[in-house]
PDB file of C-alpha atoms in Angstrom:
ATOM      1  CA  MET U   7      -2.540  -2.023  -2.081  1.00 81.00           C
ATOM      2  CA  SER U   8       0.356  -1.191   0.179  1.00 85.00           C
ATOM      3  CA  HIS U   9       0.087  -0.248   3.833  1.00 89.00           C
ATOM      4  CA  GLU U  10       1.486   3.202   2.944  1.00 92.00           C
ATOM      5  CA  HIS U  11      -1.216   3.737   0.317  1.00 91.00           C
ATOM      6  CA  ARG U  12      -3.934   2.730   2.768  1.00 91.00           C
ATOM      7  CA  GLN U  13      -2.626   5.071   5.452  1.00 93.00           C
ATOM      8  CA  ALA U  14      -2.294   7.986   3.024  1.00 95.00           C
ATOM      9  CA  LEU U  15      -5.854   7.476   1.729  1.00 95.00           C
ATOM     10  CA  LYS U  16      -7.207   7.285   5.255  1.00 93.00           C
ATOM     11  CA  MET U  17      -5.427  10.501   6.217  1.00 94.00           C
ATOM     12  CA  LEU U  18      -6.690  12.436   3.205  1.00 94.00           C
ATOM     13  CA  ALA U  19     -10.258  11.337   3.944  1.00 93.00           C
ATOM     14  CA  LEU U  20      -9.932  12.606   7.493  1.00 93.00           C
ATOM     15  CA  GLU U  21      -8.461  15.901   6.262  1.00 94.00           C
ATOM     16  CA  GLU U  22     -11.223  16.418   3.693  1.00 94.00           C
ATOM     17  CA  ALA U  23     -14.236  15.058   5.592  1.00 92.00           C
ATOM     18  CA  GLY U  24     -13.365  15.283   9.278  1.00 91.00           C
ATOM     19  CA  PRO U  25     -12.671  12.805  12.069  1.00 90.00           C
ATOM     20  CA  GLY U  26     -16.041  11.060  11.818  1.00 89.00           C
ATOM     21  CA  ALA U  27     -15.478  10.013   8.218  1.00 94.00           C
ATOM     22  CA  ARG U  28     -14.794   6.389   7.317  1.00 95.00           C
ATOM     23  CA  LEU U  29     -13.206   5.222   4.091  1.00 95.00           C
ATOM     24  CA  ARG U  30     -13.786   1.806   2.547  1.00 95.00           C
ATOM     25  CA  LEU U  31     -11.970   0.175  -0.313  1.00 93.00           C
ATOM     26  CA  PHE U  32     -14.173  -1.993  -2.491  1.00 91.00           C
ATOM     27  CA  GLY U  33     -14.167  -3.492  -5.946  1.00 87.00           C
ATOM     28  CA  SER U  34     -11.352  -5.175  -7.827  1.00 79.00           C
ATOM     29  CA  ARG U  35      -8.531  -3.609  -5.802  1.00 77.00           C
ATOM     30  CA  LEU U  36      -9.448  -5.807  -2.832  1.00 75.00           C
ATOM     31  CA  ASN U  37      -7.778  -8.649  -4.701  1.00 70.00           C
ATOM     32  CA  ASP U  38      -4.006  -8.205  -4.352  1.00 67.00           C
ATOM     33  CA  HIS U  39      -3.473 -10.572  -7.270  1.00 68.00           C
ATOM     34  CA  ALA U  40      -5.608  -8.534  -9.667  1.00 64.00           C
ATOM     35  CA  ARG U  41      -3.660  -6.102 -11.788  1.00 63.00           C
ATOM     36  CA  GLY U  42      -4.897  -2.876 -13.227  1.00 66.00           C
ATOM     37  CA  GLY U  43      -8.325  -1.444 -12.757  1.00 76.00           C
ATOM     38  CA  ASP U  44      -9.325   1.634 -10.897  1.00 87.00           C
ATOM     39  CA  VAL U  45      -9.538   2.182  -7.158  1.00 91.00           C
ATOM     40  CA  ASP U  46     -13.059   2.293  -5.751  1.00 94.00           C
ATOM     41  CA  LEU U  47     -13.574   4.106  -2.461  1.00 96.00           C
ATOM     42  CA  LEU U  48     -16.654   4.716  -0.341  1.00 97.00           C
ATOM     43  CA  LEU U  49     -16.532   7.687   2.012  1.00 96.00           C
ATOM     44  CA  GLU U  50     -19.070   7.329   4.810  1.00 96.00           C
ATOM     45  CA  MET U  51     -20.122  10.360   6.815  1.00 95.00           C
ATOM     46  CA  ASP U  52     -22.558  10.648   9.713  1.00 94.00           C
ATOM     47  CA  THR U  53     -23.350  14.287   8.999  1.00 93.00           C
ATOM     48  CA  PRO U  54     -25.016  15.895   5.968  1.00 94.00           C
ATOM     49  CA  VAL U  55     -22.764  17.156   3.194  1.00 93.00           C
ATOM     50  CA  ALA U  56     -23.547  20.588   1.767  1.00 92.00           C
ATOM     51  CA  GLN U  57     -21.535  20.229  -1.455  1.00 94.00           C
ATOM     52  CA  PRO U  58     -20.951  16.538  -2.209  1.00 95.00           C
ATOM     53  CA  ALA U  59     -19.676  16.878  -5.787  1.00 95.00           C
ATOM     54  CA  PRO U  60     -16.701  19.141  -4.967  1.00 95.00           C
ATOM     55  CA  LEU U  61     -15.829  16.941  -1.983  1.00 95.00           C
ATOM     56  CA  MET U  62     -15.845  13.774  -4.095  1.00 94.00           C
ATOM     57  CA  ALA U  63     -13.797  15.489  -6.818  1.00 95.00           C
ATOM     58  CA  ARG U  64     -11.157  16.706  -4.350  1.00 95.00           C
ATOM     59  CA  ILE U  65     -10.838  13.291  -2.734  1.00 95.00           C
ATOM     60  CA  ALA U  66     -10.663  11.503  -6.099  1.00 95.00           C
ATOM     61  CA  ALA U  67      -7.958  13.895  -7.328  1.00 95.00           C
ATOM     62  CA  ARG U  68      -5.871  13.632  -4.163  1.00 95.00           C
ATOM     63  CA  ALA U  69      -6.349   9.869  -3.972  1.00 95.00           C
ATOM     64  CA  GLY U  70      -5.240   9.546  -7.588  1.00 95.00           C
ATOM     65  CA  ARG U  71      -1.984  11.306  -6.716  1.00 94.00           C
ATOM     66  CA  VAL U  72      -1.535   9.032  -3.678  1.00 93.00           C
ATOM     67  CA  MET U  73      -2.070   6.012  -5.942  1.00 90.00           C
ATOM     68  CA  ASP U  74       0.609   7.137  -8.416  1.00 89.00           C
ATOM     69  CA  GLY U  75      -1.845   8.403 -11.030  1.00 91.00           C
ATOM     70  CA  ARG U  76      -4.243   5.474 -10.923  1.00 90.00           C
ATOM     71  CA  LYS U  77      -7.895   6.364 -11.582  1.00 92.00           C
ATOM     72  CA  VAL U  78      -9.909   6.603  -8.358  1.00 94.00           C
ATOM     73  CA  ASP U  79     -13.705   6.567  -8.126  1.00 95.00           C
ATOM     74  CA  VAL U  80     -15.252   7.920  -4.936  1.00 96.00           C
ATOM     75  CA  LEU U  81     -18.759   7.227  -3.681  1.00 96.00           C
ATOM     76  CA  LEU U  82     -20.144   9.342  -0.895  1.00 96.00           C
ATOM     77  CA  LEU U  83     -22.645   8.116   1.692  1.00 97.00           C
ATOM     78  CA  ALA U  84     -24.203  10.729   3.963  1.00 96.00           C
ATOM     79  CA  PRO U  85     -27.627  11.146   5.626  1.00 96.00           C
ATOM     80  CA  ASN U  86     -28.792  13.758   3.120  1.00 96.00           C
ATOM     81  CA  LEU U  87     -27.735  11.880  -0.012  1.00 96.00           C
ATOM     82  CA  LEU U  88     -29.594   9.302  -2.072  1.00 96.00           C
ATOM     83  CA  ARG U  89     -28.520   5.760  -1.207  1.00 96.00           C
ATOM     84  CA  LEU U  90     -28.153   3.514  -4.232  1.00 96.00           C
ATOM     85  CA  PRO U  91     -27.581  -0.261  -4.557  1.00 97.00           C
ATOM     86  CA  ILE U  92     -23.868   0.381  -5.208  1.00 95.00           C
ATOM     87  CA  HIS U  93     -23.607   1.868  -1.709  1.00 96.00           C
ATOM     88  CA  ASP U  94     -24.975  -1.363  -0.219  1.00 96.00           C
ATOM     89  CA  ILE U  95     -22.486  -3.428  -2.243  1.00 94.00           C
ATOM     90  CA  ALA U  96     -19.605  -1.229  -1.089  1.00 95.00           C
ATOM     91  CA  LEU U  97     -20.736  -1.503   2.552  1.00 96.00           C
ATOM     92  CA  LYS U  98     -21.133  -5.275   2.319  1.00 95.00           C
ATOM     93  CA  GLU U  99     -17.960  -6.103   0.401  1.00 93.00           C
ATOM     94  CA  GLY U 100     -15.690  -3.185   1.254  1.00 93.00           C
ATOM     95  CA  VAL U 101     -12.882  -3.057   3.760  1.00 93.00           C
ATOM     96  CA  LEU U 102     -12.407  -0.173   6.151  1.00 93.00           C
ATOM     97  CA  LEU U 103      -9.104   1.598   5.668  1.00 91.00           C
TER      98      LEU U 103
END
């Protein structure tokens, strides 16, 4: 993933979720030698999210445009949301953008 892609994804997360939001890249796209596959992102927020589904959909759609049409999956981690094992994997293996 290029530096420009990383910066654009980081900026859209801040625009959609505010300055306290953190965005992590995880999954197969961490390997620069891997081709194809979708982009997996974890958006971490310190505040509760009132409408998580629309937020995730907006970020996935905008991130897909940033990534030239590549499929983007977005996980959301916030204090009021259920934390699943995939969140722990993304936190452990992911890289902050």
